[in-house]
Amino acid sequence: MATSPYPTRPQKSDSSGLIWPADTELVGLVFELTPRAASSLYAQYAIGLHAWFLYQVQETDPDLSQLLHDEESEKAFTISGLEGDLGASGKDFQLLGDRIYRWYVTGLSKRVVQWLSQWLQNLPEEIDLRNAPLLIRSWEIAFAPTTYQQLLTAELPLSRNVKLSFVTPTSFRSKGHHFPLPVPENVFHSYFRRWNNFSGIIFDQAEFMNWIDENVIISRHKLESQKVAAGKKGMVTGFTGAVEFAIGRSGQNRPNFVQLFYALGRLAPYCGTGHKTTFGLGQTRSQWLTESVTEVSIQSVLAARIDELTEKFMALRKRKGGSRAAEIAETWATILARRELGESLFDIAADLEMPYETVKTYVKLARRALKTDD
């Protein structure tokens, strides 16, 4: 990567001012970031990265910002957490002033990719994560600019197997819970949803997923699970590691689905896997890796505390049934656990998009409930 202290500027652009061809629909970027000085970074900083990125869109393209806000299910971008030397110290991560950290951003639609191209030509100097500003030192392309059609028509791999590595906790929603296993049907349904939503090349979902279920197998894997606090509220039990998927002999009788299977494998690094991919989860690479590259120990500690508090608050409620009781218990637990880690009520309220007075009241009620329990 470049070592200039300033963001790398494009050498060339086409007549529209774009860095890559105007028909590009997918691209992945990696930024090199350097702290202005050694500093502490709060455990759920991914929420701050998410908010900072959306603010950049809002400031430069309000129409696109509204479009991204209105998308209820599939988001046309992903962001990672920070990769690099993130030491854990008590309740915080420790950023070292002389280290370089990497941050990945991908675009999954032509509209977002065009915005990224324009934005790169006038990048801000830094990312401000509360009291831990990070200088944008340089950027480069991590996943090549391409289109969905190019993914679909690329030559088949020589090995004929799809190797994917999940470098941050990855999980799927299933029956109201998290499902932390890379079952082929869940993994490829995750990619298929993005494909049908953004590509304009539509396949029948029921037929393709039935083909996946009957013909795609796991030929090898190396996995482990972990519970982390992720997103604005709640916890996720996810898996990290590497998996190799293969097509059984009978699957070759649907060449169009075979072609799509490999295209979705190529799509994986761009769109990520599972849910909460705009908060750093589900980061995926097209190769066999056996070590997670992101430090998640503090999120694990926070998740364990939220889990513990949620159980206590549920046990204390007279009416234990229903989703409303569970939601309130988890909200109290999330706020109190983050407060115990030293976060201010103002910051918690901003992250959760809740009124400050409501958050303040919930902390009081949560503490009072715990004293009653004692």
CSV table of C-alpha atoms in Angstrom, one decimal:
chain,number,residue,atom,x,y,z
A,1,MET,CA,0.0,0.0,0.0
A,2,ALA,CA,1.0,3.6,-0.4
A,3,THR,CA,2.8,5.2,2.5
A,4,SER,CA,1.9,8.8,1.9
A,5,PRO,CA,0.4,10.6,4.9
A,6,TYR,CA,-2.3,11.9,2.5
A,7,PRO,CA,-5.2,10.0,0.9
A,8,THR,CA,-4.1,8.4,-2.4
A,9,ARG,CA,-5.6,10.2,-5.3
A,10,PRO,CA,-6.6,8.4,-8.5
A,11,GLN,CA,-4.2,8.5,-11.4
A,12,LYS,CA,-6.9,8.4,-14.0
A,13,SER,CA,-10.7,8.9,-14.3
A,14,ASP,CA,-13.1,8.7,-17.2
A,15,SER,CA,-14.9,11.6,-18.8
A,16,SER,CA,-17.6,11.5,-16.0
A,17,GLY,CA,-14.9,12.0,-13.3
A,18,LEU,CA,-15.3,8.5,-12.0
A,19,ILE,CA,-12.3,6.5,-10.9
A,20,TRP,CA,-13.6,3.3,-12.5
A,21,PRO,CA,-15.9,2.6,-15.5
A,22,ALA,CA,-19.3,4.1,-15.2
A,23,ASP,CA,-21.0,0.7,-15.5
A,24,THR,CA,-19.3,-0.6,-12.4
A,25,GLU,CA,-21.8,-2.1,-9.9
A,26,LEU,CA,-19.5,-3.6,-7.3
A,27,VAL,CA,-16.2,-2.5,-5.7
A,28,GLY,CA,-14.4,-3.0,-2.4
A,29,LEU,CA,-12.1,-0.4,-0.8
A,30,VAL,CA,-9.6,-0.6,2.0
A,31,PHE,CA,-8.4,2.5,3.9
A,32,GLU,CA,-5.2,2.8,5.9
A,33,LEU,CA,-5.8,4.8,9.0
A,34,THR,CA,-3.4,6.1,11.6
A,35,PRO,CA,-4.4,7.5,15.1
A,36,ARG,CA,-3.3,11.1,15.7
A,37,ALA,CA,-2.0,9.7,19.0
A,38,ALA,CA,-2.3,6.7,21.3
A,39,SER,CA,-5.9,6.6,22.4
A,40,SER,CA,-8.8,4.5,23.8
A,41,LEU,CA,-11.6,3.3,21.6
A,42,TYR,CA,-14.9,2.3,23.0
A,43,ALA,CA,-16.0,-1.3,22.6
A,44,GLN,CA,-18.9,-0.7,20.1
A,45,TYR,CA,-17.0,1.7,17.9
A,46,ALA,CA,-18.4,-0.1,14.8
A,47,ILE,CA,-21.6,1.9,15.5
A,48,GLY,CA,-19.6,5.1,15.2
A,49,LEU,CA,-18.0,4.0,11.9
A,50,HIS,CA,-21.5,3.2,10.5
A,51,ALA,CA,-22.8,6.6,11.6
A,52,TRP,CA,-19.7,8.4,10.2
A,53,PHE,CA,-20.0,6.7,6.8
A,54,LEU,CA,-23.8,7.5,6.5
A,55,TYR,CA,-23.1,11.1,7.5
A,56,GLN,CA,-20.6,11.3,4.6
A,57,VAL,CA,-23.3,10.2,2.2
A,58,GLN,CA,-25.8,12.6,3.7
A,59,GLU,CA,-23.5,15.6,3.4
A,60,THR,CA,-22.6,14.9,-0.3
A,61,ASP,CA,-25.7,13.1,-1.7
A,62,PRO,CA,-28.9,13.6,0.3
A,63,ASP,CA,-31.0,11.6,-2.2
A,64,LEU,CA,-28.7,8.6,-1.9
A,65,SER,CA,-28.7,9.0,1.9
A,66,GLN,CA,-32.5,8.8,1.9
A,67,LEU,CA,-32.4,5.8,-0.4
A,68,LEU,CA,-30.0,4.0,2.0
A,69,HIS,CA,-32.1,4.9,5.0
A,70,ASP,CA,-35.3,3.7,3.3
A,71,GLU,CA,-33.9,0.3,2.4
A,72,GLU,CA,-35.5,-2.0,5.0
A,73,SER,CA,-33.6,-5.2,4.3
A,74,GLU,CA,-30.7,-5.3,1.9
A,75,LYS,CA,-28.2,-2.5,2.2
A,76,ALA,CA,-26.1,-1.6,-0.8
A,77,PHE,CA,-22.9,-1.3,1.2
A,78,THR,CA,-20.9,-3.0,3.9
A,79,ILE,CA,-18.3,-1.7,6.3
A,80,SER,CA,-15.8,-3.6,8.5
A,81,GLY,CA,-14.4,-3.0,11.9
A,82,LEU,CA,-10.7,-2.0,12.2
A,83,GLU,CA,-8.1,-4.5,11.3
A,84,GLY,CA,-4.7,-4.1,13.1
A,85,ASP,CA,-3.1,-4.1,16.5
A,86,LEU,CA,-6.2,-3.4,18.7
A,87,GLY,CA,-5.1,-4.2,22.2
A,88,ALA,CA,-7.6,-4.7,25.0
A,89,SER,CA,-7.4,-2.7,28.2
A,90,GLY,CA,-10.2,-2.9,30.6
A,91,LYS,CA,-13.4,-1.6,28.9
A,92,ASP,CA,-11.7,-0.2,25.8
A,93,PHE,CA,-9.6,-1.1,22.8
A,94,GLN,CA,-6.2,0.7,22.7
A,95,LEU,CA,-5.1,2.4,19.5
A,96,LEU,CA,-1.4,2.7,19.2
A,97,GLY,CA,-0.2,6.0,17.6
A,98,ASP,CA,2.5,4.4,15.5
A,99,ARG,CA,0.4,1.7,13.9
A,100,ILE,CA,-1.7,1.4,10.8
A,101,TYR,CA,-5.2,0.1,10.9
A,102,ARG,CA,-7.3,-1.1,7.9
A,103,TRP,CA,-10.9,-0.4,7.3
A,104,TYR,CA,-13.0,-2.0,4.5
A,105,VAL,CA,-15.9,-0.4,2.7
A,106,THR,CA,-17.8,-2.0,-0.2
A,107,GLY,CA,-20.5,-0.8,-2.6
A,108,LEU,CA,-23.1,-3.2,-4.0
A,109,SER,CA,-25.1,-1.0,-6.5
A,110,LYS,CA,-24.1,1.3,-9.3
A,111,ARG,CA,-25.5,4.3,-7.4
A,112,VAL,CA,-23.4,3.6,-4.3
A,113,VAL,CA,-20.3,2.7,-6.4
A,114,GLN,CA,-20.6,6.0,-8.3
A,115,TRP,CA,-20.9,7.9,-5.1
A,116,LEU,CA,-17.8,6.2,-3.7
A,117,SER,CA,-15.8,7.2,-6.8
A,118,GLN,CA,-16.7,10.8,-6.4
A,119,TRP,CA,-16.2,10.8,-2.6
A,120,LEU,CA,-12.7,9.3,-2.9
A,121,GLN,CA,-11.6,12.4,-4.9
A,122,ASN,CA,-12.4,14.7,-2.0
A,123,LEU,CA,-11.9,12.6,1.1
A,124,PRO,CA,-12.0,14.2,4.6
A,125,GLU,CA,-8.8,14.2,6.5
A,126,GLU,CA,-9.9,12.0,9.3
A,127,ILE,CA,-12.6,9.8,10.8
A,128,ASP,CA,-13.6,11.0,14.2
A,129,LEU,CA,-14.7,8.3,16.6
A,130,ARG,CA,-15.5,10.3,19.7
A,131,ASN,CA,-12.1,11.0,21.2
A,132,ALA,CA,-10.1,8.8,18.9
A,133,PRO,CA,-9.6,10.6,15.6
A,134,LEU,CA,-8.1,8.5,12.8
A,135,LEU,CA,-6.2,10.1,10.0
A,136,ILE,CA,-7.1,8.7,6.5
A,137,ARG,CA,-3.6,7.9,5.4
A,138,SER,CA,-4.3,6.2,2.0
A,139,TRP,CA,-6.8,4.0,0.2
A,140,GLU,CA,-6.7,1.4,-2.5
A,141,ILE,CA,-9.0,-1.1,-4.2
A,142,ALA,CA,-9.4,-4.3,-2.2
A,143,PHE,CA,-12.0,-6.0,-4.4
A,144,ALA,CA,-11.8,-5.2,-8.1
A,145,PRO,CA,-14.5,-3.0,-9.8
A,146,THR,CA,-16.9,-5.3,-11.6
A,147,THR,CA,-20.5,-5.9,-12.6
A,148,TYR,CA,-22.9,-8.7,-11.7
A,149,GLN,CA,-22.9,-9.9,-15.3
A,150,GLN,CA,-19.1,-10.2,-15.2
A,151,LEU,CA,-19.4,-12.2,-12.0
A,152,LEU,CA,-21.9,-14.5,-13.7
A,153,THR,CA,-19.9,-15.1,-16.8
A,154,ALA,CA,-16.4,-15.5,-15.4
A,155,GLU,CA,-14.5,-18.7,-16.0
A,156,LEU,CA,-15.2,-21.5,-13.6
A,157,PRO,CA,-12.4,-22.1,-10.9
A,158,LEU,CA,-9.9,-24.9,-11.6
A,159,SER,CA,-10.6,-26.5,-8.2
A,160,ARG,CA,-14.4,-26.4,-8.8
A,161,ASN,CA,-14.8,-25.8,-5.0
A,162,VAL,CA,-15.7,-22.5,-3.3
A,163,LYS,CA,-13.4,-21.6,-0.4
A,164,LEU,CA,-14.6,-18.9,1.9
A,165,SER,CA,-13.2,-17.5,5.1
A,166,PHE,CA,-15.4,-15.6,7.6
A,167,VAL,CA,-13.0,-13.2,9.4
A,168,THR,CA,-15.5,-11.6,11.7
A,169,PRO,CA,-18.4,-13.3,13.6
A,170,THR,CA,-21.1,-14.4,11.1
A,171,SER,CA,-24.6,-15.4,11.9
A,172,PHE,CA,-28.1,-15.8,10.3
A,173,ARG,CA,-31.6,-15.0,11.6
A,174,SER,CA,-33.6,-18.2,12.1
A,175,LYS,CA,-36.9,-18.4,14.0
A,176,GLY,CA,-36.2,-15.3,16.0
A,177,HIS,CA,-32.7,-16.4,17.0
A,178,HIS,CA,-29.2,-16.3,15.7
A,179,PHE,CA,-28.0,-19.4,13.8
A,180,PRO,CA,-24.2,-19.6,14.0
A,181,LEU,CA,-23.5,-22.4,11.4
A,182,PRO,CA,-22.5,-22.1,7.7
A,183,VAL,CA,-25.2,-24.4,6.4
A,184,PRO,CA,-25.0,-24.1,2.6
A,185,GLU,CA,-28.6,-23.1,2.2
A,186,ASN,CA,-28.2,-20.2,4.7
A,187,VAL,CA,-24.9,-19.0,3.3
A,188,PHE,CA,-25.9,-19.0,-0.3
A,189,HIS,CA,-29.4,-17.6,0.5
A,190,SER,CA,-27.6,-14.7,2.1
A,191,TYR,CA,-25.7,-14.0,-1.2
A,192,PHE,CA,-28.8,-14.8,-3.4
A,193,ARG,CA,-30.9,-12.1,-1.6
A,194,ARG,CA,-28.3,-9.4,-2.5
A,195,TRP,CA,-28.0,-10.8,-6.0
A,196,ASN,CA,-31.7,-10.7,-6.8
A,197,ASN,CA,-32.0,-7.3,-5.1
A,198,PHE,CA,-29.2,-5.4,-6.9
A,199,SER,CA,-28.1,-7.3,-10.0
A,200,GLY,CA,-31.1,-7.0,-12.2
A,201,ILE,CA,-30.4,-10.6,-13.3
A,202,ILE,CA,-33.2,-12.5,-11.5
A,203,PHE,CA,-33.3,-16.2,-10.7
A,204,ASP,CA,-36.2,-18.1,-9.2
A,205,GLN,CA,-35.5,-18.2,-5.4
A,206,ALA,CA,-37.4,-21.4,-4.6
A,207,GLU,CA,-35.8,-23.4,-7.4
A,208,PHE,CA,-32.3,-22.3,-6.7
A,209,MET,CA,-32.4,-22.7,-3.0
A,210,ASN,CA,-33.9,-26.2,-3.4
A,211,TRP,CA,-30.9,-27.0,-5.8
A,212,ILE,CA,-28.5,-25.7,-3.1
A,213,ASP,CA,-30.1,-27.8,-0.4
A,214,GLU,CA,-30.0,-31.0,-2.5
A,215,ASN,CA,-26.6,-30.6,-4.2
A,216,VAL,CA,-24.2,-28.3,-2.3
A,217,ILE,CA,-22.1,-29.9,0.5
A,218,ILE,CA,-19.4,-28.8,2.9
A,219,SER,CA,-16.2,-30.6,2.0
A,220,ARG,CA,-14.1,-29.3,4.9
A,221,HIS,CA,-14.2,-26.6,7.6
A,222,LYS,CA,-12.4,-25.1,10.5
A,223,LEU,CA,-14.8,-23.1,12.7
A,224,GLU,CA,-15.3,-21.6,16.1
A,225,SER,CA,-18.2,-19.7,17.6
A,226,GLN,CA,-18.3,-16.5,19.6
A,227,LYS,CA,-21.0,-14.2,21.1
A,228,VAL,CA,-20.4,-10.5,20.6
A,229,ALA,CA,-22.3,-7.2,21.1
A,230,ALA,CA,-23.1,-5.8,17.6
A,231,GLY,CA,-25.2,-3.2,16.1
A,232,LYS,CA,-27.2,-0.7,18.0
A,233,LYS,CA,-28.9,-3.2,20.4
A,234,GLY,CA,-28.5,-6.9,21.2
A,235,MET,CA,-26.0,-9.6,20.8
A,236,VAL,CA,-25.0,-12.0,18.1
A,237,THR,CA,-23.7,-15.5,18.4
A,238,GLY,CA,-21.6,-16.0,15.3
A,239,PHE,CA,-18.9,-18.2,13.8
A,240,THR,CA,-15.5,-17.4,12.3
A,241,GLY,CA,-13.1,-19.6,10.3
A,242,ALA,CA,-13.0,-21.2,6.9
A,243,VAL,CA,-15.3,-23.4,4.9
A,244,GLU,CA,-15.0,-25.2,1.5
A,245,PHE,CA,-18.2,-25.8,-0.4
A,246,ALA,CA,-18.6,-28.4,-3.3
A,247,ILE,CA,-21.3,-29.4,-5.7
A,248,GLY,CA,-22.4,-33.1,-5.7
A,249,ARG,CA,-22.5,-35.0,-9.0
A,250,SER,CA,-26.2,-34.7,-9.4
A,251,GLY,CA,-26.0,-30.9,-9.2
A,252,GLN,CA,-24.3,-30.6,-12.6
A,253,ASN,CA,-27.6,-31.2,-14.4
A,254,ARG,CA,-28.5,-27.5,-13.9
A,255,PRO,CA,-25.7,-25.6,-15.6
A,256,ASN,CA,-27.4,-22.2,-15.0
A,257,PHE,CA,-27.5,-22.9,-11.2
A,258,VAL,CA,-23.9,-24.1,-11.3
A,259,GLN,CA,-22.9,-20.8,-12.9
A,260,LEU,CA,-24.8,-18.8,-10.3
A,261,PHE,CA,-23.3,-20.9,-7.5
A,262,TYR,CA,-19.8,-19.7,-8.5
A,263,ALA,CA,-21.0,-16.2,-9.1
A,264,LEU,CA,-22.3,-16.0,-5.6
A,265,GLY,CA,-19.0,-17.3,-4.3
A,266,ARG,CA,-17.3,-14.4,-6.1
A,267,LEU,CA,-19.9,-12.0,-4.7
A,268,ALA,CA,-19.3,-13.0,-1.1
A,269,PRO,CA,-16.3,-10.6,-0.3
A,270,TYR,CA,-18.3,-7.7,-1.6
A,271,CYS,CA,-21.6,-8.3,0.2
A,272,GLY,CA,-20.4,-10.1,3.3
A,273,THR,CA,-22.4,-13.0,4.8
A,274,GLY,CA,-25.4,-13.1,7.1
A,275,HIS,CA,-26.7,-10.0,8.9
A,276,LYS,CA,-25.3,-6.8,10.4
A,277,THR,CA,-22.8,-6.5,7.6
A,278,THR,CA,-23.0,-2.7,7.9
A,279,PHE,CA,-21.8,-3.0,11.5
A,280,GLY,CA,-18.6,-5.1,10.7
A,281,LEU,CA,-20.0,-8.6,11.1
A,282,GLY,CA,-19.9,-11.2,8.3
A,283,GLN,CA,-16.7,-10.0,6.7
A,284,THR,CA,-15.9,-12.7,4.1
A,285,ARG,CA,-12.8,-13.5,2.0
A,286,SER,CA,-12.4,-15.7,-1.1
A,287,GLN,CA,-9.7,-17.9,0.3
A,288,TRP,CA,-8.9,-20.3,3.0
A,289,LEU,CA,-7.8,-18.5,6.2
A,290,THR,CA,-7.7,-20.1,9.6
A,291,GLU,CA,-7.3,-17.1,11.9
A,292,SER,CA,-9.6,-14.3,12.7
A,293,VAL,CA,-8.1,-10.9,11.8
A,294,THR,CA,-10.3,-8.8,14.1
A,295,GLU,CA,-9.9,-8.5,17.9
A,296,VAL,CA,-13.4,-9.0,19.4
A,297,SER,CA,-12.6,-9.8,23.1
A,298,ILE,CA,-14.1,-6.7,24.5
A,299,GLN,CA,-17.3,-7.1,22.5
A,300,SER,CA,-17.5,-10.6,23.9
A,301,VAL,CA,-17.2,-9.4,27.5
A,302,LEU,CA,-19.9,-6.8,26.8
A,303,ALA,CA,-22.1,-9.5,25.2
A,304,ALA,CA,-21.7,-11.8,28.1
A,305,ARG,CA,-22.8,-9.0,30.5
A,306,ILE,CA,-25.8,-8.0,28.4
A,307,ASP,CA,-26.8,-11.7,28.3
A,308,GLU,CA,-26.5,-12.0,32.1
A,309,LEU,CA,-28.5,-8.8,32.8
A,310,THR,CA,-31.2,-9.7,30.3
A,311,GLU,CA,-31.8,-13.0,32.1
A,312,LYS,CA,-32.0,-11.2,35.4
A,313,PHE,CA,-34.5,-8.6,34.1
A,314,MET,CA,-36.7,-11.2,32.4
A,315,ALA,CA,-36.8,-13.2,35.7
A,316,LEU,CA,-37.8,-10.1,37.6
A,317,ARG,CA,-40.7,-9.2,35.3
A,318,LYS,CA,-44.1,-10.5,36.5
A,319,ARG,CA,-45.2,-11.0,32.9
A,320,LYS,CA,-42.3,-12.9,31.5
A,321,GLY,CA,-43.9,-13.9,28.2
A,322,GLY,CA,-44.1,-12.0,24.9
A,323,SER,CA,-41.7,-10.2,22.7
A,324,ARG,CA,-42.3,-6.8,24.4
A,325,ALA,CA,-41.0,-8.0,27.8
A,326,ALA,CA,-37.9,-9.5,26.1
A,327,GLU,CA,-37.3,-6.3,24.2
A,328,ILE,CA,-37.5,-4.1,27.3
A,329,ALA,CA,-35.3,-6.5,29.3
A,330,GLU,CA,-32.6,-6.5,26.5
A,331,THR,CA,-32.8,-2.7,26.1
A,332,TRP,CA,-32.3,-2.2,29.9
A,333,ALA,CA,-29.4,-4.7,29.8
A,334,THR,CA,-27.7,-3.1,26.8
A,335,ILE,CA,-27.8,0.4,28.3
A,336,LEU,CA,-26.7,-0.7,31.8
A,337,ALA,CA,-23.9,-2.9,30.5
A,338,ARG,CA,-22.5,-0.1,28.4
A,339,ARG,CA,-22.8,2.3,31.3
A,340,GLU,CA,-20.9,-0.1,33.5
A,341,LEU,CA,-18.1,-0.1,30.9
A,342,GLY,CA,-17.8,3.7,31.3
A,343,GLU,CA,-19.8,5.0,28.3
A,344,SER,CA,-21.7,8.2,28.9
A,345,LEU,CA,-25.4,8.3,28.8
A,346,PHE,CA,-25.3,10.9,26.0
A,347,ASP,CA,-23.2,8.6,23.8
A,348,ILE,CA,-25.4,5.6,24.5
A,349,ALA,CA,-28.5,7.6,23.7
A,350,ALA,CA,-27.0,8.8,20.4
A,351,ASP,CA,-26.0,5.3,19.4
A,352,LEU,CA,-29.3,3.7,20.2
A,353,GLU,CA,-31.2,6.7,18.7
A,354,MET,CA,-33.2,7.2,22.0
A,355,PRO,CA,-34.0,10.3,23.9
A,356,TYR,CA,-31.4,11.0,26.6
A,357,GLU,CA,-34.0,11.3,29.4
A,358,THR,CA,-35.4,7.8,28.4
A,359,VAL,CA,-31.9,6.3,28.6
A,360,LYS,CA,-31.3,8.0,31.9
A,361,THR,CA,-34.7,6.6,33.2
A,362,TYR,CA,-33.9,3.1,32.0
A,363,VAL,CA,-30.6,3.1,33.8
A,364,LYS,CA,-32.3,4.1,37.1
A,365,LEU,CA,-35.0,1.5,36.6
A,366,ALA,CA,-32.4,-1.2,35.8
A,367,ARG,CA,-30.3,-0.5,38.9
A,368,ARG,CA,-33.4,-0.3,41.1
A,369,ALA,CA,-34.5,-3.7,39.8
A,370,LEU,CA,-31.1,-5.3,40.5
A,371,LYS,CA,-31.2,-3.9,44.1
A,372,THR,CA,-34.6,-5.4,44.5
A,373,ASP,CA,-33.3,-8.8,43.3
A,374,ASP,CA,-30.5,-8.6,45.9
